[in-house]
Tab-separated table of C-alpha atoms and ligand atoms in Angstrom:
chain	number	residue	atom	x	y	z
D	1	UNK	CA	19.638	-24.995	-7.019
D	2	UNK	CA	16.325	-23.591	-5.845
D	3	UNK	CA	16.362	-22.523	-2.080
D	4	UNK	CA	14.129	-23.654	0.559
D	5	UNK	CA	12.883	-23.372	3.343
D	6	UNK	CA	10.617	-24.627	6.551
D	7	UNK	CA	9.981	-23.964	10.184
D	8	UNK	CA	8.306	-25.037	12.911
D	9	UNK	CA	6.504	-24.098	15.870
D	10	UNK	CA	5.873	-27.049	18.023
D	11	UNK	CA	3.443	-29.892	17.625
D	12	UNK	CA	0.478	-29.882	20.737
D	13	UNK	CA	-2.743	-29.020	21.781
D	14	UNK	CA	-2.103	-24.996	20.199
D	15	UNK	CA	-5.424	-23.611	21.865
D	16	UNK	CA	-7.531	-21.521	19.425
D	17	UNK	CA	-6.296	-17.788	20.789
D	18	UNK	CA	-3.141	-19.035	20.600
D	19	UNK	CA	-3.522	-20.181	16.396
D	20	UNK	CA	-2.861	-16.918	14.938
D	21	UNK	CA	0.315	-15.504	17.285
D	22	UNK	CA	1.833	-18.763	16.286
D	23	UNK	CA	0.976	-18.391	12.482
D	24	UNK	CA	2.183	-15.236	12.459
D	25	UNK	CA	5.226	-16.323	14.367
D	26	UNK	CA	6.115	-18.505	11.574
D	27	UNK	CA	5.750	-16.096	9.003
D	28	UNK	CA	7.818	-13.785	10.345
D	29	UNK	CA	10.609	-16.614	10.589
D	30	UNK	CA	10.258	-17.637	7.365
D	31	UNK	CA	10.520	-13.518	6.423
D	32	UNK	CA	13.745	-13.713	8.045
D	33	UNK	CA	15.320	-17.088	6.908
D	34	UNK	CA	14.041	-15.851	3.241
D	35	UNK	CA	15.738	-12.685	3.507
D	36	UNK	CA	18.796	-14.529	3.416
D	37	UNK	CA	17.769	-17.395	0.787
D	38	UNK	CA	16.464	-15.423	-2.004
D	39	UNK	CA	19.536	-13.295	-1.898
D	40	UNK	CA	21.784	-15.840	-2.398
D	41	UNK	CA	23.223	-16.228	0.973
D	42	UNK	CA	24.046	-19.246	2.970
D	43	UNK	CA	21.592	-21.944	4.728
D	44	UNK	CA	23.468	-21.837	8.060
D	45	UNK	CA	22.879	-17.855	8.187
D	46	UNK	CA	19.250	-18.572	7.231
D	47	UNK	CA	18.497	-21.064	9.716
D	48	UNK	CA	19.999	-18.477	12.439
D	49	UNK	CA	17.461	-15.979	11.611
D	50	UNK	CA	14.758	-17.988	11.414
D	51	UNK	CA	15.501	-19.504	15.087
D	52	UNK	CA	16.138	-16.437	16.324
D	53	UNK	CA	12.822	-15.273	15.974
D	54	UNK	CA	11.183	-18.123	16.690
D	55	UNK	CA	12.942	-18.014	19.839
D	56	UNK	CA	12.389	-14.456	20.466
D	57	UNK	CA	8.770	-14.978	20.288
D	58	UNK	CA	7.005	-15.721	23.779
D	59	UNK	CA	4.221	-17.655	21.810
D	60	UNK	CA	7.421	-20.741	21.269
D	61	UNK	CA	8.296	-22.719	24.016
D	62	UNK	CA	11.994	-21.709	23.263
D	63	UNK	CA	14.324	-18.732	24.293
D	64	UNK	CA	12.844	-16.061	25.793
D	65	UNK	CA	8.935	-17.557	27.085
D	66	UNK	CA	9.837	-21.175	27.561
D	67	UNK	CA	8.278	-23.478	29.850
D	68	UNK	CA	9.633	-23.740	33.360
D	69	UNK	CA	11.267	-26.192	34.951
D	70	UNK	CA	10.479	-27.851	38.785
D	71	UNK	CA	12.498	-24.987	40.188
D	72	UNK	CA	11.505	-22.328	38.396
D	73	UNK	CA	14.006	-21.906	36.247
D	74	UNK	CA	14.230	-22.038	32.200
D	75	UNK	CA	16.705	-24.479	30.736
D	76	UNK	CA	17.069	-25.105	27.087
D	77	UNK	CA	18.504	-26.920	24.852
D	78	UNK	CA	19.006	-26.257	20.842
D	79	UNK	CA	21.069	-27.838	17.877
D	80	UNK	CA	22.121	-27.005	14.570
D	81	UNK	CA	23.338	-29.881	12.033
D	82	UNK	CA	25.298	-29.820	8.475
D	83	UNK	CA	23.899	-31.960	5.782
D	84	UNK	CA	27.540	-32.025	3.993
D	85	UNK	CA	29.373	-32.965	6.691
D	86	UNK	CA	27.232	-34.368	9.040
D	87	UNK	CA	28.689	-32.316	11.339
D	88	UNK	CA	26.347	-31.058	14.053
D	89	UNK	CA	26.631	-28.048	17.347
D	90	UNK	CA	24.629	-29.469	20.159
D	91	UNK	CA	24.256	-27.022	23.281
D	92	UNK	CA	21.938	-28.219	26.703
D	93	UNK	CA	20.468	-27.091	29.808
D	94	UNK	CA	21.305	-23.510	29.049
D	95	UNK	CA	20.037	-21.079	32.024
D	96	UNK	CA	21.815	-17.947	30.851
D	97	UNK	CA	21.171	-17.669	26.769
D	98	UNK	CA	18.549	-15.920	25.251
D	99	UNK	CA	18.742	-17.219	21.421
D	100	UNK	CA	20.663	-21.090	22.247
D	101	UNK	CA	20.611	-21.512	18.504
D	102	UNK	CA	23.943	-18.935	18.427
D	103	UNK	CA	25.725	-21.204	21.126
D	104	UNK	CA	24.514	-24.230	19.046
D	105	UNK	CA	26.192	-22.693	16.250
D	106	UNK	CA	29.453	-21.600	17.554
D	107	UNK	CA	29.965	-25.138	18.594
D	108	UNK	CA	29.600	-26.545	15.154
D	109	UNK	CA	31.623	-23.735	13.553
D	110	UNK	CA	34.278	-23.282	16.792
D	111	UNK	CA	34.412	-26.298	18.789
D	112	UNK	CA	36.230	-29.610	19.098
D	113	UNK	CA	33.366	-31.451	20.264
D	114	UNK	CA	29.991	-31.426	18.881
D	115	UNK	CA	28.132	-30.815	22.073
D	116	UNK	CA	28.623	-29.128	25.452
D	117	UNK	CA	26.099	-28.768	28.557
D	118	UNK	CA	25.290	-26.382	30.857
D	119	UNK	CA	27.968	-24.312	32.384
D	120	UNK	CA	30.431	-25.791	29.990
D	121	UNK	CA	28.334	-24.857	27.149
D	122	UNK	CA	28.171	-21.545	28.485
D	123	UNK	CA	31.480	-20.375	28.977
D	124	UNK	CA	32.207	-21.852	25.757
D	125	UNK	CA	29.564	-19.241	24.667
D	126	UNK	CA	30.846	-16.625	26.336
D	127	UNK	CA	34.466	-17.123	25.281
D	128	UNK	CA	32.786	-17.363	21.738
D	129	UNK	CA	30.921	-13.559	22.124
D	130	UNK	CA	27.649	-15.073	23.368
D	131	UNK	CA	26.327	-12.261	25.632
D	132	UNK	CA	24.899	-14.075	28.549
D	133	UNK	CA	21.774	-12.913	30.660
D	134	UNK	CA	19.895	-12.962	34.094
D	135	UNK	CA	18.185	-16.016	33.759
D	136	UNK	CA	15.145	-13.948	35.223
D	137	UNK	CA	15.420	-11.928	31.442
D	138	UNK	CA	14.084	-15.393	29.953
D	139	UNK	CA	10.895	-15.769	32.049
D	140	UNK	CA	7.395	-14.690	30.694
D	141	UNK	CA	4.696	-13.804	32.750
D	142	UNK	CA	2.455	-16.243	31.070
D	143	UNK	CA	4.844	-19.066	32.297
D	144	UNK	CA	5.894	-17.869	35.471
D	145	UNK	CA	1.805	-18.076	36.343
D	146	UNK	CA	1.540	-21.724	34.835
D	147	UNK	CA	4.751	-22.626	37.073
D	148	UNK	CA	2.791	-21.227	40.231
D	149	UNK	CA	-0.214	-23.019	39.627
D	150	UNK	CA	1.702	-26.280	39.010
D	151	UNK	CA	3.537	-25.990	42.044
D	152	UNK	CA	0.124	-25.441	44.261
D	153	UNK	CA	-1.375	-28.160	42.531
D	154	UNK	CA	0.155	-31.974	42.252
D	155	UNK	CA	-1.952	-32.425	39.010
D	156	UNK	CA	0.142	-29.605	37.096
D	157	UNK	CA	-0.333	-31.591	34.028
D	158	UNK	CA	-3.994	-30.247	34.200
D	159	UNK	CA	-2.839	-26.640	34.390
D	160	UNK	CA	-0.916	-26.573	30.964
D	161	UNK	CA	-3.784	-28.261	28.980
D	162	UNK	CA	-4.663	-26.109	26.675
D	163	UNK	CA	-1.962	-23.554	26.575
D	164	UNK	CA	1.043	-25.840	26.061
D	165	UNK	CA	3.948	-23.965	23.818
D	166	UNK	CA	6.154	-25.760	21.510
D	167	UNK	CA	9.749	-26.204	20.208
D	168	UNK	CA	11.149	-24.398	17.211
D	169	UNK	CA	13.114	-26.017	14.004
D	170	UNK	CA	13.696	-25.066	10.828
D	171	UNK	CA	15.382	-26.940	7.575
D	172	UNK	CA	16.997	-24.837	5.263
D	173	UNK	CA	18.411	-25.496	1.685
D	174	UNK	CA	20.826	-22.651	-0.403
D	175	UNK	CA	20.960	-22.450	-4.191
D	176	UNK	CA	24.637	-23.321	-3.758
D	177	UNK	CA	22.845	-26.940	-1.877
D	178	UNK	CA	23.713	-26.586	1.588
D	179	UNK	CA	20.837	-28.321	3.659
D	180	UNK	CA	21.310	-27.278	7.711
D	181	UNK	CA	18.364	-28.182	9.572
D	182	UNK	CA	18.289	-27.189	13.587
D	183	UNK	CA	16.170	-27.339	16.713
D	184	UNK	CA	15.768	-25.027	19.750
D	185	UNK	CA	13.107	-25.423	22.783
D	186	UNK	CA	12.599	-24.609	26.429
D	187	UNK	CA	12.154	-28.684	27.080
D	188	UNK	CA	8.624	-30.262	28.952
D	189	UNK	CA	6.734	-27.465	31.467
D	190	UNK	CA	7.887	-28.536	34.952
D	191	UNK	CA	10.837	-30.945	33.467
D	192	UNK	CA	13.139	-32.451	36.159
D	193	UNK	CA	16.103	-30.057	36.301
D	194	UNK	CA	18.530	-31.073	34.124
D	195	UNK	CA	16.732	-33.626	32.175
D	196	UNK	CA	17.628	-33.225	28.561
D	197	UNK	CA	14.964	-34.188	25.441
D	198	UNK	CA	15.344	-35.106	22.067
D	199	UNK	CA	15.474	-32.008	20.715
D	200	UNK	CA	19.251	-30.994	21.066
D	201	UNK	CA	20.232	-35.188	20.645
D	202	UNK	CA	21.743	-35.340	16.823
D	203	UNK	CA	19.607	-38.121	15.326
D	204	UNK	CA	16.371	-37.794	17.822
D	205	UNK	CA	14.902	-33.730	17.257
D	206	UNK	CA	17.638	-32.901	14.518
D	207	UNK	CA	19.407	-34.163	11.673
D	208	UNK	CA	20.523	-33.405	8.435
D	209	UNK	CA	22.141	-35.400	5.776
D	210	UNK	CA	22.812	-34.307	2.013
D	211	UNK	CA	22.486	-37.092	0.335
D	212	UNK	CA	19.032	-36.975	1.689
D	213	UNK	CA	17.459	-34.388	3.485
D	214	UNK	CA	16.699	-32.609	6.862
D	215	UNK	CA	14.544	-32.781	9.488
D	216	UNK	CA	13.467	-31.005	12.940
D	217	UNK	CA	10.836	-32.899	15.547
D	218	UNK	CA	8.808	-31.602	18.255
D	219	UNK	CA	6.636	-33.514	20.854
D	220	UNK	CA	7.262	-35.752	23.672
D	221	UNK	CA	10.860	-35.833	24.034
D	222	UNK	CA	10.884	-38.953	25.532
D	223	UNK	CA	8.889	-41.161	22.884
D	224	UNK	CA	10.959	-38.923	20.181
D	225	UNK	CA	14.454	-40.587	21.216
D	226	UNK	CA	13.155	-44.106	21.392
D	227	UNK	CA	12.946	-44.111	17.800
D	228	UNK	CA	15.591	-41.815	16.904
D	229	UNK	CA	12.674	-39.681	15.045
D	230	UNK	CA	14.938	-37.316	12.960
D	231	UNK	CA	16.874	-39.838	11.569
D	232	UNK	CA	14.347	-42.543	11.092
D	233	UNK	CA	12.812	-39.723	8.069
D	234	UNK	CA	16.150	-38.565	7.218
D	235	UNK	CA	16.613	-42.810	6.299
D	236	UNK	CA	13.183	-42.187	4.953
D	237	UNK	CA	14.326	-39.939	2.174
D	238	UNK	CA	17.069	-41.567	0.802
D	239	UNK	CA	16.999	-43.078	-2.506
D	240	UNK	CA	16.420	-46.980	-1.719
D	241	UNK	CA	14.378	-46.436	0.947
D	242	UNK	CA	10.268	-47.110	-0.032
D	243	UNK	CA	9.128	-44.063	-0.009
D	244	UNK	CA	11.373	-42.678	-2.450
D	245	UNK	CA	11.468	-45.822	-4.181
D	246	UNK	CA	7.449	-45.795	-4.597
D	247	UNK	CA	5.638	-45.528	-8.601
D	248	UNK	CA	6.207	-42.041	-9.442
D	249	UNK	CA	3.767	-39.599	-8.221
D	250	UNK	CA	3.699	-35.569	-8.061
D	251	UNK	CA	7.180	-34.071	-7.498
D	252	UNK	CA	7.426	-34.201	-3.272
D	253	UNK	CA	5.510	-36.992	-2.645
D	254	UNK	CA	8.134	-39.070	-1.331
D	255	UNK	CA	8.711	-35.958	1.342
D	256	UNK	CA	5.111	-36.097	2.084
D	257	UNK	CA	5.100	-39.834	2.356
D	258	UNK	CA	8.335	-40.397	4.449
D	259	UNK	CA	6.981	-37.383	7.114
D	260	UNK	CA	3.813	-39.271	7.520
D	261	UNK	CA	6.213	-42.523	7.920
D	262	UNK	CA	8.170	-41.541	10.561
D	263	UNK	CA	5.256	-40.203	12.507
D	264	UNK	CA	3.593	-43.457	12.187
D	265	UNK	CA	6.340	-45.310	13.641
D	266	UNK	CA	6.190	-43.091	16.518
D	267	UNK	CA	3.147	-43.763	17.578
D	268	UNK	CA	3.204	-47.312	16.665
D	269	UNK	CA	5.965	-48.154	18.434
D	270	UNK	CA	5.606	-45.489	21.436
D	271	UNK	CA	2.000	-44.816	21.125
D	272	UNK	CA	3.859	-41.118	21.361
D	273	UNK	CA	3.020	-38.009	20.366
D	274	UNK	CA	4.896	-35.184	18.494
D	275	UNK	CA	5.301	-34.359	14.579
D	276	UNK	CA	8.431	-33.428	12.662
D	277	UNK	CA	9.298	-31.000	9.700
D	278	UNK	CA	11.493	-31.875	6.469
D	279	UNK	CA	12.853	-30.599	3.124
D	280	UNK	CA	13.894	-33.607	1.092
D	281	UNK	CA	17.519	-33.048	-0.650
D	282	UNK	CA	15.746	-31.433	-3.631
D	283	UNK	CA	14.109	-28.802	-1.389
D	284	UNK	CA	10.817	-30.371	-1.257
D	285	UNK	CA	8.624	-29.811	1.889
D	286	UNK	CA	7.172	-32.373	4.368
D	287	UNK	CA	5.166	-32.144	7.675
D	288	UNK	CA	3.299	-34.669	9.715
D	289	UNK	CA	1.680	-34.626	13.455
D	290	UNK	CA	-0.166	-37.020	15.584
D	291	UNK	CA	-0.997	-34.210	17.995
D	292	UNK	CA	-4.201	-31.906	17.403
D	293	UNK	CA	-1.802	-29.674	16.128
D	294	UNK	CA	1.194	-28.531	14.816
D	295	UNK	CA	2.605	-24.848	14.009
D	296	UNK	CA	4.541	-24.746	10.934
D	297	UNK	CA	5.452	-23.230	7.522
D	298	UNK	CA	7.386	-23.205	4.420
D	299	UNK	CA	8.184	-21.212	1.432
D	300	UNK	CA	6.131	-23.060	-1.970
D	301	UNK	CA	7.459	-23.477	-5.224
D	302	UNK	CA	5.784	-19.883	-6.280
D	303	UNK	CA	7.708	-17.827	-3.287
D	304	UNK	CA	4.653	-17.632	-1.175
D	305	UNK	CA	4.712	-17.982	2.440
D	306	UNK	CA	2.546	-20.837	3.856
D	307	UNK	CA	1.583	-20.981	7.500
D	308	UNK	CA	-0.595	-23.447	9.200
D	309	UNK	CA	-1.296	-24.392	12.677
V	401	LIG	N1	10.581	-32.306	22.143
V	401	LIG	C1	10.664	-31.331	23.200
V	401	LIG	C2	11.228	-31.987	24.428
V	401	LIG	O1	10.824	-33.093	24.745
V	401	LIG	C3	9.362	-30.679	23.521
V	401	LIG	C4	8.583	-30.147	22.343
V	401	LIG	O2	8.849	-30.486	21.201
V	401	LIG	O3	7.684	-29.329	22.542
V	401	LIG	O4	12.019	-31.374	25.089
């Protein structure tokens, strides 16, 4: 089987200063994710890396850099799912993790459950060889300024317009044909603490399913779950469903097609905003947004990397 591989950077209103760190920020995930993938190795390794520097990467609303929340505090959330098993590693409301993809992952490798929450999640980590940190350690300057202004101003909607950050995901497929896909973010700027989004929800900003394919969302958390996003394009994919069922076009159509789908019914039926990622269960790529933009990028058919925002 031919690997592959796609990532994400967040679907929103990506100002124009901000286009290139977060092209570049996809590159160098897909560098990392394709180190492992073209040597052979194994999709849930891949995804890791990939994550991992997304999430090490200010420019992301995830890890280190995320948005704040009404306290001041970062909280995130991340997942990691199995396409064989439909197993998934859900971890939330993390205050003490720098890359919550690795606690995401020890839960679907380690745990009983499939996922754990705040302190729970993070002695689980801990107990697991998670390093924890300060959660001061996960706070960019560039956030911790947005987070005063909000809190001085009672429209501090107005105050992230135009440098809003976004969640990280990645799909990945190995030539032995294991599909992960996975999803990490910082949550909404100014969030309610504790509110969770769709993003670490199996089903809403992740899911994976062999038979069909994978997919990680970003956007509006909260328009995301009421149409169970991931798994409304993971139903997408499969092999009755109409967009795989369509006259034959060019190989990855139906990936194409079943991204733009599941979009549409988000706004249609939430009049939401956000976008999603996909490989199909061949490997084929799919993207779609409703926002002005979307970071994003995938590995084509020739080895190149493609990035777009
Ligand atoms: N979906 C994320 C959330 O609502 C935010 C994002 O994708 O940027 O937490």
């Amino acid at each position: 089987m031919k690997p592959a591989l796609i990532v994400h950077g967040g679907a929103w209103d990506i100002p124009d200063e901000a286009v290139d760190p977060c092209k570049s920020g996809c590159a160098r995930a897909l560098a990392a994710g394709w180190a492992v993938l073209s040597q052979g190795g194994h999709a849930l390794d891949a995804i890791e890396a990939a994550i991992m520097v997304l999430e090490d990467d200010p420019v992301f609303d995830a890890g280190y850099g995320s948005h704040l929340n009404l306290d001041g505090r970062v909280e995130c959330d991340a997942i990691v799912m199995n396409g064989a098993t439909l197993h998934a590693g859900a971890a939330s409301t993390l205050q003490h993790v720098k890359n919550p993809i690795r606690v995401a992952r020890a839960i679907l490798e380690k745990c009983p459950h499939m996922m754990l929450v705040g302190e729970g999640a993070e002695r689980f980590a801990r107990e697991q060889g998670v390093a924890l940190c300060d959660p001061e350690e996960l706070i960019s300057e560039a956030e911790q300024e947005a987070w005063l202004k909000c809190r001085n101003d009672k429209h501090a909607a107005e105050h992230h317009r135009g440098h809003e950050q976004g969640t990280v995901g990645a799909v990945t497929l190995d030539e032995d044909g294991n599909l992960f896909a996975a999803t990490s973010t910082g949550g909404t700027c100014c969030k309610l603490p504790g509110r969770v989004g769709d993003s670490p929800l199996i089903g809403c900003g992740c899911y994976a399913d062999s038979e069909a394919g994978g997919v990680s969302c970003t956007g509006y958390g909260e328009a995301i779950m009421k149409i169970v996003m991931a798994k409304s394009a993971v139903d997408l994919l499969r092999p009755s469903s109409i967009c795989v069922d369509s006259p034959a076009g060019a190989p990855g159509d139906a990936a194409r097609l079943a991204a733009r789908e599941a979009v549409h019914l988000l706004a249609k039926r939430t009049h939401g905003h956000g976008g999603l990622i996909l490989l199909d269960r061949h490997g084929n790529p799919g993207f779609a947004f409703n926002t002005p933009r979307m970071a994003y990028g995938y590995v084509a058919l020739d080895g190149n990397f493609v990035t777009a925002v």
